[in-house]
Amino acid sequence: MAAQMFNTAEELSRAVADGRISETALEAITQTPAATLQAFLTGSGKDTYGVTTTLQPLSADEATRLSVLASQILQGFDIDDDERLQAILEGLTTQFHLTLENIALLAQLDSADLAVALRDPSSLPAERKYALALRLSYLTNAIERARP
């Protein structure tokens, strides 16, 4: 099986052409200037990989943010929703050191539901998963906004 490289510029250009996202939305989301995005999406430095002395349209930070965004919005939705719910909880507990009790109190959720979702989200009724997903999404967003 051959490995295929994810080409951020190509994938985002295709998404823009397909109408899945606009350049204006990419600019607003990433705060990358329109001219810089346009240069990136139209191919400046498209075939350059690794270390180079060639001037690149994106800074290292911009390239990283666009790459992460592209992989998450263009391929991340292939992840099963139960796995995604479980991963959100794992992130909150491992990366941010919140206990299930902390999360339950902050998000006004049942800690037993959180424990089940962490072990086997498929065993929870859809309406409970819906409530967990909404509130955990809000909590995750609040935490991400507080980060530098």
Coordinates of N, CA and C in Angstrom, one line a residue:
M1 N 0.8 -1.2 0.0 CA 0.0 0.0 0.0 C 0.9 1.2 0.0
A2 N 0.7 2.1 -0.9 CA 1.4 3.3 -1.0 C 0.8 4.4 -0.2
A3 N 1.7 5.2 0.5 CA 1.2 6.3 1.3 C 1.0 7.5 0.3
Q4 N 0.0 8.2 0.6 CA -0.3 9.4 -0.3 C -0.2 10.7 0.6
M5 N 0.5 11.6 0.1 CA 0.7 12.9 0.8 C -0.6 13.7 0.7
F6 N -1.0 14.3 1.8 CA -2.1 15.3 1.9 C -1.6 16.6 1.4
N7 N -2.1 17.1 0.3 CA -1.6 18.4 -0.3 C -2.7 19.4 0.1
T8 N -2.3 20.2 1.1 CA -3.3 21.2 1.7 C -3.8 22.2 0.7
A9 N -2.9 22.7 -0.2 CA -3.4 23.7 -1.2 C -4.3 23.1 -2.2
E10 N -4.0 21.9 -2.6 CA -4.8 21.2 -3.6 C -6.2 20.8 -3.0
E11 N -6.2 20.3 -1.8 CA -7.4 19.9 -1.1 C -8.3 21.1 -0.8
L12 N -7.7 22.2 -0.3 CA -8.5 23.4 -0.1 C -9.0 24.1 -1.4
S13 N -8.2 24.1 -2.4 CA -8.6 24.6 -3.7 C -9.8 23.8 -4.2
R14 N -9.8 22.5 -4.1 CA -10.9 21.7 -4.5 C -12.1 22.0 -3.7
A15 N -12.0 22.1 -2.4 CA -13.1 22.4 -1.5 C -13.7 23.8 -1.9
V16 N -12.9 24.8 -2.2 CA -13.4 26.1 -2.7 C -14.1 25.9 -4.0
A17 N -13.5 25.2 -4.9 CA -14.2 25.0 -6.2 C -15.5 24.3 -6.1
D18 N -15.6 23.3 -5.2 CA -16.8 22.5 -5.0 C -17.9 23.3 -4.2
G19 N -17.5 24.5 -3.7 CA -18.5 25.2 -2.9 C -18.6 24.8 -1.5
R20 N -17.7 23.9 -1.0 CA -17.8 23.5 0.4 C -17.3 24.6 1.4
I21 N -16.5 25.5 0.9 CA -16.0 26.6 1.7 C -15.6 27.7 0.8
S22 N -15.6 28.9 1.2 CA -15.1 30.0 0.3 C -13.8 30.5 0.8
E23 N -13.1 31.2 -0.1 CA -11.9 31.9 0.3 C -12.1 32.9 1.4
T24 N -13.3 33.6 1.4 CA -13.6 34.5 2.4 C -13.8 33.9 3.8
A25 N -14.4 32.7 3.8 CA -14.5 31.9 5.0 C -13.2 31.5 5.5
L26 N -12.3 31.0 4.6 CA -10.9 30.6 5.0 C -10.2 31.8 5.6
E27 N -10.3 32.9 5.0 CA -9.7 34.1 5.5 C -10.2 34.5 6.9
A28 N -11.5 34.4 7.1 CA -12.1 34.7 8.4 C -11.7 33.7 9.5
I29 N -11.7 32.5 9.1 CA -11.4 31.4 10.1 C -9.9 31.4 10.5
T30 N -9.0 31.6 9.5 CA -7.6 31.5 9.8 C -6.9 32.8 10.1
Q31 N -7.6 33.9 9.7 CA -7.0 35.3 9.8 C -5.8 35.4 8.9
T32 N -5.7 34.6 7.9 CA -4.6 34.7 6.9 C -5.1 35.7 5.8
P33 N -4.3 36.7 5.5 CA -4.7 37.7 4.5 C -5.1 37.1 3.2
A34 N -6.1 37.7 2.6 CA -6.7 37.2 1.3 C -5.7 37.0 0.2
A35 N -4.7 38.0 0.1 CA -3.7 37.8 -1.0 C -2.8 36.6 -0.7
T36 N -2.5 36.4 0.6 CA -1.6 35.3 0.9 C -2.3 34.0 0.7
L37 N -3.6 33.9 1.0 CA -4.4 32.7 0.8 C -4.5 32.4 -0.7
Q38 N -4.8 33.5 -1.5 CA -4.9 33.4 -2.9 C -3.6 32.8 -3.6
A39 N -2.5 33.4 -3.1 CA -1.2 32.9 -3.6 C -1.0 31.4 -3.3
F40 N -1.4 31.0 -2.1 CA -1.2 29.6 -1.7 C -2.2 28.7 -2.5
L41 N -3.4 29.1 -2.6 CA -4.4 28.3 -3.3 C -4.1 28.2 -4.8
T42 N -3.5 29.2 -5.4 CA -3.3 29.1 -6.8 C -2.0 28.5 -7.2
G43 N -1.2 28.1 -6.2 CA 0.0 27.3 -6.6 C 1.3 27.8 -6.2
S44 N 1.5 29.0 -5.7 CA 2.8 29.5 -5.4 C 3.4 28.6 -4.3
G45 N 4.5 27.9 -4.7 CA 5.2 27.0 -3.8 C 4.5 25.7 -3.6
K46 N 3.6 25.4 -4.5 CA 2.8 24.2 -4.4 C 3.6 22.9 -4.4
D47 N 4.7 22.9 -5.3 CA 5.5 21.7 -5.5 C 6.7 21.7 -4.6
T48 N 6.8 22.6 -3.6 CA 8.0 22.7 -2.8 C 7.7 22.0 -1.5
Y49 N 8.5 21.0 -1.1 CA 8.3 20.2 0.1 C 9.7 20.3 0.9
G50 N 9.6 20.2 2.2 CA 10.8 20.2 3.0 C 11.4 21.5 3.2
V51 N 12.7 21.6 3.5 CA 13.4 22.8 3.7 C 13.8 23.4 2.3
T52 N 13.5 24.7 2.2 CA 13.8 25.4 0.9 C 14.2 26.8 1.2
T53 N 14.9 27.4 0.3 CA 15.2 28.8 0.3 C 14.2 29.6 -0.5
T54 N 13.3 28.9 -1.2 CA 12.3 29.6 -2.0 C 11.3 30.3 -1.1
L55 N 11.0 31.5 -1.5 CA 10.0 32.2 -0.7 C 8.6 31.5 -0.8
Q56 N 8.0 31.3 0.4 CA 6.7 30.6 0.4 C 5.6 31.6 0.7
P57 N 4.4 31.3 0.2 CA 3.3 32.3 0.4 C 2.9 32.3 1.9
L58 N 3.0 31.2 2.6 CA 2.5 31.1 4.0 C 3.7 31.1 5.0
S59 N 3.5 31.7 6.1 CA 4.4 31.5 7.2 C 4.3 30.1 7.7
A60 N 5.2 29.6 8.5 CA 5.1 28.3 9.1 C 3.8 28.1 9.9
D61 N 3.5 29.2 10.7 CA 2.3 29.2 11.5 C 1.0 29.1 10.6
E62 N 1.0 29.9 9.6 CA -0.2 29.9 8.7 C -0.3 28.5 8.0
A63 N 0.8 28.0 7.6 CA 0.8 26.7 6.9 C 0.3 25.6 7.8
T64 N 0.7 25.6 9.1 CA 0.3 24.6 10.0 C -1.2 24.8 10.3
R65 N -1.7 26.0 10.5 CA -3.1 26.2 10.8 C -4.0 25.8 9.7
L66 N -3.6 26.1 8.4 CA -4.4 25.7 7.3 C -4.4 24.2 7.1
S67 N -3.2 23.6 7.3 CA -3.1 22.2 7.2 C -4.0 21.4 8.2
V68 N -4.0 21.9 9.4 CA -4.8 21.3 10.4 C -6.3 21.5 10.1
L69 N -6.7 22.7 9.7 CA -8.1 23.0 9.4 C -8.5 22.1 8.2
A70 N -7.7 22.0 7.2 CA -8.1 21.3 6.0 C -8.2 19.8 6.3
S71 N -7.3 19.2 7.1 CA -7.5 17.8 7.4 C -8.7 17.5 8.3
Q72 N -9.0 18.5 9.2 CA -10.1 18.3 10.1 C -11.5 18.4 9.3
I73 N -11.6 19.5 8.5 CA -12.9 19.7 7.9 C -13.1 18.9 6.6
L74 N -12.0 18.4 6.0 CA -12.1 17.7 4.7 C -12.1 16.2 4.9
Q75 N -11.4 15.7 6.0 CA -11.3 14.3 6.2 C -11.8 13.9 7.6
G76 N -11.9 14.8 8.5 CA -12.3 14.5 9.9 C -13.7 14.0 10.0
F77 N -14.6 14.3 9.1 CA -16.0 13.9 9.2 C -16.2 12.5 8.8
D78 N -15.1 11.8 8.4 CA -15.2 10.4 8.1 C -15.2 9.6 9.4
I79 N -14.8 10.2 10.5 CA -14.7 9.6 11.9 C -16.1 9.3 12.4
D80 N -16.4 8.1 12.9 CA -17.7 7.8 13.4 C -18.0 8.7 14.6
D81 N -19.3 9.1 14.7 CA -19.7 10.1 15.7 C -19.5 9.6 17.1
D82 N -19.7 8.3 17.4 CA -19.4 7.7 18.7 C -17.9 7.8 19.0
E83 N -17.1 7.5 18.1 CA -15.6 7.7 18.3 C -15.3 9.1 18.5
R84 N -15.9 10.0 17.8 CA -15.6 11.5 18.0 C -16.0 11.9 19.4
L85 N -17.2 11.5 19.9 CA -17.7 11.8 21.2 C -16.7 11.3 22.3
Q86 N -16.2 10.1 22.1 CA -15.3 9.5 23.0 C -13.9 10.2 23.0
A87 N -13.5 10.6 21.8 CA -12.3 11.4 21.7 C -12.3 12.8 22.3
I88 N -13.5 13.4 22.2 CA -13.7 14.7 22.9 C -13.5 14.6 24.4
L89 N -14.1 13.5 24.9 CA -14.0 13.3 26.4 C -12.5 12.9 26.7
E90 N -11.9 12.1 25.9 CA -10.5 11.8 26.2 C -9.6 13.0 26.2
G91 N -9.9 13.9 25.2 CA -9.1 15.1 25.1 C -9.3 16.0 26.4
L92 N -10.5 16.1 26.8 CA -10.8 17.0 28.0 C -10.2 16.4 29.2
T93 N -10.2 15.1 29.3 CA -9.6 14.5 30.6 C -8.1 14.4 30.5
T94 N -7.5 14.0 29.4 CA -6.0 13.8 29.3 C -5.3 15.1 29.0
Q95 N -5.7 15.9 28.0 CA -5.0 17.1 27.6 C -5.2 18.2 28.6
F96 N -6.5 18.4 29.1 CA -6.8 19.5 30.0 C -7.0 19.1 31.4
H97 N -6.7 17.9 31.8 CA -6.7 17.4 33.1 C -8.0 17.6 33.9
L98 N -9.1 17.6 33.2 CA -10.4 17.7 33.8 C -10.9 16.3 34.2
T99 N -11.5 16.1 35.3 CA -12.1 14.8 35.7 C -13.5 14.8 35.1
L100 N -14.1 13.6 35.1 CA -15.4 13.5 34.6 C -16.4 14.3 35.5
E101 N -16.1 14.4 36.8 CA -16.9 15.2 37.7 C -16.8 16.6 37.4
N102 N -15.5 17.1 37.1 CA -15.3 18.5 36.7 C -16.2 18.8 35.5
I103 N -16.1 17.9 34.5 CA -16.9 18.1 33.3 C -18.4 18.1 33.5
A104 N -18.8 17.2 34.3 CA -20.3 17.1 34.7 C -20.7 18.4 35.3
L105 N -19.9 18.9 36.3 CA -20.4 20.1 37.0 C -20.3 21.4 36.0
L106 N -19.2 21.5 35.3 CA -19.1 22.6 34.4 C -20.2 22.6 33.3
A107 N -20.5 21.5 32.7 CA -21.4 21.4 31.6 C -22.8 21.0 32.0
Q108 N -23.0 20.9 33.2 CA -24.3 20.5 33.8 C -24.8 19.2 33.1
L109 N -23.9 18.2 33.2 CA -24.2 16.8 32.7 C -24.2 15.8 33.8
D110 N -24.7 14.6 33.5 CA -24.7 13.5 34.4 C -23.3 12.8 34.3
S111 N -22.6 12.7 35.4 CA -21.3 12.1 35.4 C -21.4 10.6 35.0
A112 N -22.5 9.9 35.3 CA -22.6 8.5 34.9 C -22.7 8.5 33.3
D113 N -23.4 9.4 32.7 CA -23.5 9.4 31.2 C -22.1 9.7 30.6
L114 N -21.3 10.5 31.3 CA -19.9 10.8 30.8 C -19.1 9.5 30.9
A115 N -19.2 8.8 32.0 CA -18.4 7.6 32.2 C -18.8 6.5 31.1
V116 N -20.1 6.4 30.8 CA -20.5 5.5 29.8 C -20.0 5.9 28.4
A117 N -20.1 7.2 28.2 CA -19.6 7.8 26.9 C -18.1 7.5 26.7
L118 N -17.4 7.6 27.8 CA -16.0 7.3 27.7 C -15.6 5.9 27.4
R119 N -16.4 5.0 27.9 CA -16.2 3.5 27.7 C -16.9 3.0 26.4
D120 N -18.2 3.3 26.2 CA -18.9 2.8 25.1 C -20.0 3.7 24.7
P121 N -19.8 4.8 23.9 CA -20.8 5.7 23.6 C -22.0 5.1 22.9
S122 N -21.8 4.0 22.2 CA -22.9 3.4 21.4 C -24.0 2.9 22.3
S123 N -23.7 2.7 23.6 CA -24.7 2.2 24.5 C -25.6 3.3 25.1
L124 N -25.3 4.5 24.8 CA -26.2 5.6 25.3 C -27.3 5.9 24.3
P125 N -28.4 6.3 24.8 CA -29.5 6.7 23.8 C -29.1 8.0 23.1
A126 N -29.6 8.1 21.9 CA -29.3 9.2 21.0 C -29.5 10.6 21.6
E127 N -30.6 10.7 22.4 CA -30.9 12.0 23.0 C -29.8 12.4 24.1
R128 N -29.3 11.4 24.8 CA -28.2 11.7 25.7 C -26.9 12.1 25.0
K129 N -26.6 11.3 24.0 CA -25.4 11.6 23.2 C -25.5 13.0 22.6
Y130 N -26.7 13.4 22.2 CA -26.9 14.7 21.6 C -26.6 15.8 22.6
A131 N -27.1 15.6 23.8 CA -26.9 16.6 24.9 C -25.4 16.6 25.3
L132 N -24.8 15.5 25.4 CA -23.3 15.4 25.7 C -22.5 16.1 24.6
A133 N -22.8 15.8 23.3 CA -22.1 16.4 22.2 C -22.2 17.9 22.2
L134 N -23.4 18.4 22.4 CA -23.6 19.9 22.3 C -22.8 20.5 23.5
R135 N -22.9 20.0 24.7 CA -22.3 20.7 25.8 C -20.8 20.5 25.8
L136 N -20.3 19.3 25.4 CA -18.9 19.1 25.3 C -18.3 19.9 24.2
S137 N -19.0 20.1 23.2 CA -18.5 21.0 22.1 C -18.4 22.4 22.6
Y138 N -19.4 22.9 23.3 CA -19.3 24.2 23.9 C -18.1 24.4 24.9
L139 N -18.0 23.4 25.7 CA -16.9 23.4 26.7 C -15.5 23.4 26.0
T140 N -15.4 22.6 25.0 CA -14.1 22.5 24.2 C -13.8 23.8 23.5
N141 N -14.9 24.4 23.0 CA -14.7 25.7 22.3 C -14.3 26.8 23.3
A142 N -14.9 26.8 24.5 CA -14.5 27.8 25.5 C -13.0 27.6 25.9
I143 N -12.6 26.4 26.1 CA -11.2 26.1 26.5 C -10.3 26.5 25.4
E144 N -10.6 26.2 24.1 CA -9.7 26.5 23.0 C -9.6 28.1 22.8
R145 N -10.7 28.8 23.1 CA -10.6 30.2 23.0 C -9.7 30.9 24.1
A146 N -9.6 30.2 25.2 CA -8.7 30.7 26.3 C -7.3 30.4 26.1
R147 N -6.9 29.5 25.2 CA -5.6 29.1 25.0 C -4.8 30.2 24.1
P148 N -3.5 30.3 24.4 CA -2.7 31.3 23.6 C -2.6 30.8 22.1

